Amino acid sequence: DIQMTQSPSSLSASVGDRVTITCRASQGISNYLAWYQQKPGKVPKLLIYATSTLESGVPSRFSGSGSGTDFTLTISSLQPEDVATYYCQRYSSAPSIAFGQGTRLEIK
Amino acid sequence: QVHLQESGPGLVKPSETLSLTCSVSGYSISSGYYWGWIRQPPGKGLEWIGSIYHDGSTFYKPSLQSRVTISVDTFKNQFSLKLSSVTAADTAVYYCARDYTSLFDYWGQGTLVTVSA
């Protein structure tokens, strides 16, 4: 069973900072990697799929990269509305759908 | 716009069966896509439970497979989750979502199910 491990588990950054969150798969998953944003008390929202494709309406300050086992989510200039927990997800094929444990992002 | 709404008991006794239904509007389940269930224990991360296609084909998380049944009712445009032999570890917010090639693009608001005597 492929495991998804995110780091860090939490981070605090200032408005305008460049923020990077990492997701590592226990074995290669090609580019079948998605990122979700869950704001406090809200439903998860799909941000990025196929490693780097932004879902419609997602601000361009969000970007994704990687392949194989190592992936990153980058926010180029952190905004207050980006406070959320971010989850990566492997989605190459059911029943092998798996989420990372989440990275909680706060404003310093 | 696709809208999903979970419904079902908010409290289930240990060893009993958790039953939830997801009502879909704005899209006919019969038209395609898989439809899935995801849960989130309080303060913890997301866990995929399983997904179903309109023809009844299902995929379940292997570690839950022995306790999970997902079914679909295309006439009511609903799909349902049954999780048997629940324990406190099954306490979570349960979400239903549209499963687009194993990506979840539309979600219900979620419903908290507590397992307690």
Short mmCIF file of C-alpha atoms in Angstrom, two decimals:
data_model
loop_
_atom_site.label_atom_id
_atom_site.label_comp_id
_atom_site.label_asym_id
_atom_site.label_seq_id
_atom_site.Cartn_x
_atom_site.Cartn_y
_atom_site.Cartn_z
CA ASP A 1 0.00 0.00 0.00
CA ILE A 2 1.49 3.33 -1.09
CA GLN A 3 1.90 5.83 1.72
CA MET A 4 1.85 9.59 1.24
CA THR A 5 3.99 11.63 3.65
CA GLN A 6 3.81 15.41 3.85
CA SER A 7 6.29 17.80 5.39
CA PRO A 8 6.23 19.88 7.36
CA SER A 9 3.14 18.97 9.37
CA SER A 10 2.67 22.65 10.13
CA LEU A 11 4.30 25.92 9.24
CA SER A 12 3.94 29.58 9.92
CA ALA A 13 4.90 32.22 7.37
CA SER A 14 4.45 35.91 6.75
CA VAL A 15 2.20 37.52 4.18
CA GLY A 16 4.13 37.76 0.94
CA ASP A 17 6.43 34.84 1.73
CA ARG A 18 7.08 32.01 -0.68
CA VAL A 19 5.80 28.80 0.90
CA THR A 20 6.65 25.24 -0.10
CA ILE A 21 4.99 22.05 1.09
CA THR A 22 6.41 18.66 0.22
CA CYS A 23 4.67 15.36 -0.39
CA ARG A 24 6.53 12.09 -0.77
CA ALA A 25 5.08 8.81 -2.03
CA SER A 26 6.47 5.54 -0.75
CA GLN A 27 6.78 4.38 -4.35
CA GLY A 28 6.49 6.01 -7.74
CA ILE A 29 3.10 7.36 -8.75
CA SER A 30 4.06 9.03 -12.04
CA ASN A 31 2.27 12.41 -12.01
CA TYR A 32 -0.97 11.23 -10.38
CA LEU A 33 -0.74 13.70 -7.55
CA ALA A 34 -3.35 16.22 -6.44
CA TRP A 35 -3.46 18.93 -3.80
CA TYR A 36 -6.49 20.00 -1.77
CA GLN A 37 -7.01 23.05 0.42
CA GLN A 38 -9.22 22.84 3.48
CA LYS A 39 -9.89 26.15 5.18
CA PRO A 40 -10.89 26.03 8.86
CA GLY A 41 -14.38 24.61 9.25
CA LYS A 42 -14.80 24.19 5.50
CA VAL A 43 -14.98 21.43 2.95
CA PRO A 44 -11.80 20.38 1.12
CA LYS A 45 -11.31 22.01 -2.26
CA LEU A 46 -9.38 20.56 -5.17
CA LEU A 47 -6.54 22.93 -6.04
CA ILE A 48 -4.17 21.07 -8.33
CA TYR A 49 -4.22 17.76 -10.19
CA ALA A 50 -1.81 15.89 -12.42
CA THR A 51 0.96 17.36 -10.25
CA SER A 52 0.84 20.84 -11.76
CA THR A 53 -2.54 21.57 -13.39
CA LEU A 54 -4.51 24.23 -11.56
CA GLU A 55 -8.21 23.62 -11.10
CA SER A 56 -10.37 26.33 -12.63
CA GLY A 57 -10.47 29.49 -10.53
CA VAL A 58 -7.40 28.72 -8.44
CA PRO A 59 -5.10 31.75 -8.14
CA SER A 60 -1.89 31.59 -10.13
CA ARG A 61 0.22 32.05 -7.00
CA PHE A 62 -0.36 28.34 -6.42
CA SER A 63 1.79 25.91 -8.35
CA GLY A 64 2.76 22.27 -8.18
CA SER A 65 5.74 20.31 -9.36
CA GLY A 66 7.46 16.95 -9.09
CA SER A 67 7.23 13.44 -10.44
CA GLY A 68 7.75 9.88 -9.34
CA THR A 69 7.89 10.04 -5.56
CA ASP A 70 8.60 13.69 -4.68
CA PHE A 71 6.17 16.52 -5.16
CA THR A 72 5.80 20.10 -3.99
CA LEU A 73 3.05 22.65 -3.61
CA THR A 74 4.29 26.24 -3.77
CA ILE A 75 2.51 29.44 -2.91
CA SER A 76 4.57 32.20 -4.49
CA SER A 77 3.30 35.04 -2.29
CA LEU A 78 1.33 34.00 0.76
CA GLN A 79 -2.00 35.75 1.30
CA PRO A 80 -4.14 35.82 4.46
CA GLU A 81 -6.86 33.82 2.72
CA ASP A 82 -4.40 30.96 2.17
CA VAL A 83 -4.57 29.96 5.82
CA ALA A 84 -5.66 26.33 5.57
CA THR A 85 -4.60 22.74 5.83
CA TYR A 86 -3.23 21.35 2.59
CA TYR A 87 -3.46 17.69 1.64
CA CYS A 88 -1.76 15.82 -1.13
CA GLN A 89 -3.52 12.84 -2.69
CA ARG A 90 -2.37 9.95 -4.80
CA TYR A 91 -5.04 9.09 -7.34
CA SER A 92 -3.48 6.79 -9.92
CA SER A 93 -6.19 4.18 -9.54
CA ALA A 94 -8.77 3.06 -7.08
CA PRO A 95 -8.51 1.33 -4.66
CA SER A 96 -5.15 3.02 -4.21
CA ILE A 97 -6.48 6.44 -3.36
CA ALA A 98 -4.54 7.88 -0.44
CA PHE A 99 -4.17 11.26 1.21
CA GLY A 100 -1.18 12.70 2.99
CA GLN A 101 -1.60 13.57 6.64
CA GLY A 102 -1.93 17.28 5.93
CA THR A 103 0.12 20.45 6.40
CA ARG A 104 -1.36 23.21 8.47
CA LEU A 105 -0.41 26.66 7.19
CA GLU A 106 -0.71 29.71 9.40
CA ILE A 107 0.17 33.37 9.09
CA LYS A 108 3.02 34.57 11.30
CA GLN B 1 -23.90 23.16 -10.48
CA VAL B 2 -23.46 19.80 -8.80
CA HIS B 3 -24.68 19.71 -5.22
CA LEU B 4 -24.28 16.85 -2.75
CA GLN B 5 -25.93 16.49 0.64
CA GLU B 6 -25.24 13.83 3.25
CA SER B 7 -27.95 12.61 5.59
CA GLY B 8 -28.20 10.03 8.34
CA PRO B 9 -27.96 9.50 12.09
CA GLY B 10 -25.40 11.57 13.94
CA LEU B 11 -25.00 9.03 16.71
CA VAL B 12 -24.35 5.30 16.33
CA LYS B 13 -23.74 2.76 19.07
CA PRO B 14 -20.56 0.68 19.11
CA SER B 15 -20.81 -2.60 17.16
CA GLU B 16 -23.77 -1.30 15.16
CA THR B 17 -23.91 -0.24 11.50
CA LEU B 18 -23.41 3.34 10.37
CA SER B 19 -25.70 4.27 7.47
CA LEU B 20 -25.49 7.45 5.44
CA THR B 21 -27.07 8.63 2.21
CA CYS B 22 -25.81 11.21 -0.24
CA SER B 23 -28.40 13.00 -2.35
CA VAL B 24 -27.11 14.49 -5.58
CA SER B 25 -28.69 17.39 -7.44
CA GLY B 26 -27.63 19.24 -10.55
CA TYR B 27 -26.27 16.09 -12.16
CA SER B 28 -27.72 12.67 -12.90
CA ILE B 29 -25.68 9.86 -11.35
CA SER B 30 -26.72 7.72 -14.34
CA SER B 31 -24.77 10.04 -16.65
CA GLY B 32 -21.45 8.81 -15.36
CA TYR B 33 -18.61 9.42 -12.91
CA TYR B 34 -17.85 7.56 -9.77
CA TRP B 35 -19.25 8.78 -6.46
CA GLY B 36 -17.26 8.46 -3.28
CA TRP B 37 -17.18 8.61 0.48
CA ILE B 38 -14.36 10.23 2.44
CA ARG B 39 -14.12 10.69 6.20
CA GLN B 40 -12.19 12.92 8.56
CA PRO B 41 -11.86 12.14 12.27
CA PRO B 42 -12.03 15.26 14.45
CA GLY B 43 -8.78 17.20 14.13
CA LYS B 44 -7.26 14.64 11.77
CA GLY B 45 -6.72 14.08 8.07
CA LEU B 46 -8.78 12.77 5.18
CA GLU B 47 -9.39 9.08 4.54
CA TRP B 48 -10.97 7.71 1.37
CA ILE B 49 -13.49 4.97 2.16
CA GLY B 50 -14.73 3.86 -1.24
CA SER B 51 -16.38 4.81 -4.50
CA ILE B 52 -19.21 3.53 -6.68
CA TYR B 53 -20.09 3.87 -10.36
CA HIS B 54 -23.66 4.30 -11.59
CA ASP B 55 -23.68 0.67 -12.70
CA GLY B 56 -22.93 -0.44 -9.15
CA SER B 57 -19.22 -1.17 -9.60
CA THR B 58 -17.39 -0.41 -6.38
CA PHE B 59 -13.88 0.17 -5.07
CA TYR B 60 -13.16 0.13 -1.36
CA LYS B 61 -10.14 1.01 0.74
CA PRO B 62 -8.62 -2.41 1.42
CA SER B 63 -8.36 -1.93 5.17
CA LEU B 64 -12.08 -1.10 5.39
CA GLN B 65 -13.38 -3.45 2.72
CA SER B 66 -14.65 -6.11 5.12
CA ARG B 67 -16.95 -3.60 6.83
CA VAL B 68 -18.01 -1.28 4.00
CA THR B 69 -20.87 -1.44 1.53
CA ILE B 70 -21.61 1.37 -0.90
CA SER B 71 -24.73 1.22 -3.03
CA VAL B 72 -26.41 3.45 -5.59
CA ASP B 73 -30.04 4.30 -6.35
CA THR B 74 -30.11 5.98 -9.74
CA PHE B 75 -33.86 6.57 -9.58
CA LYS B 76 -33.51 8.66 -6.44
CA ASN B 77 -30.15 10.04 -7.61
CA GLN B 78 -28.59 8.94 -4.36
CA PHE B 79 -25.79 6.72 -3.16
CA SER B 80 -25.32 5.26 0.29
CA LEU B 81 -22.67 4.10 2.73
CA LYS B 82 -22.95 1.33 5.28
CA LEU B 83 -20.10 0.69 7.72
CA SER B 84 -20.60 -2.24 10.05
CA SER B 85 -19.22 -3.08 13.48
CA VAL B 86 -18.31 0.51 14.25
CA THR B 87 -16.06 1.58 17.09
CA ALA B 88 -15.05 4.94 18.50
CA ALA B 89 -12.32 5.05 15.84
CA ASP B 90 -15.05 5.45 13.22
CA THR B 91 -16.15 8.75 14.73
CA ALA B 92 -15.62 11.29 11.97
CA VAL B 93 -17.10 13.83 9.62
CA TYR B 94 -18.27 11.81 6.62
CA TYR B 95 -18.21 13.49 3.23
CA CYS B 96 -19.71 12.35 -0.02
CA ALA B 97 -18.08 13.61 -3.19
CA ARG B 98 -18.03 13.22 -6.93
CA ASP B 99 -15.13 10.99 -7.88
CA TYR B 100 -13.72 12.18 -11.22
CA THR B 101 -11.02 9.64 -12.13
CA SER B 102 -10.26 9.38 -8.40
CA LEU B 103 -10.16 13.16 -7.97
CA PHE B 104 -12.84 14.66 -5.77
CA ASP B 105 -14.16 17.83 -7.37
CA TYR B 106 -17.55 18.34 -5.73
CA TRP B 107 -18.10 17.66 -2.04
CA GLY B 108 -21.03 17.60 0.32
CA GLN B 109 -20.89 19.75 3.42
CA GLY B 110 -20.11 16.71 5.57
CA THR B 111 -21.95 15.14 8.47
CA LEU B 112 -20.49 14.29 11.86
CA VAL B 113 -21.11 10.75 13.02
CA THR B 114 -20.23 9.94 16.60
CA VAL B 115 -19.87 6.38 17.78
CA SER B 116 -20.83 6.19 21.42
CA ALA B 117 -23.03 4.18 23.72
#
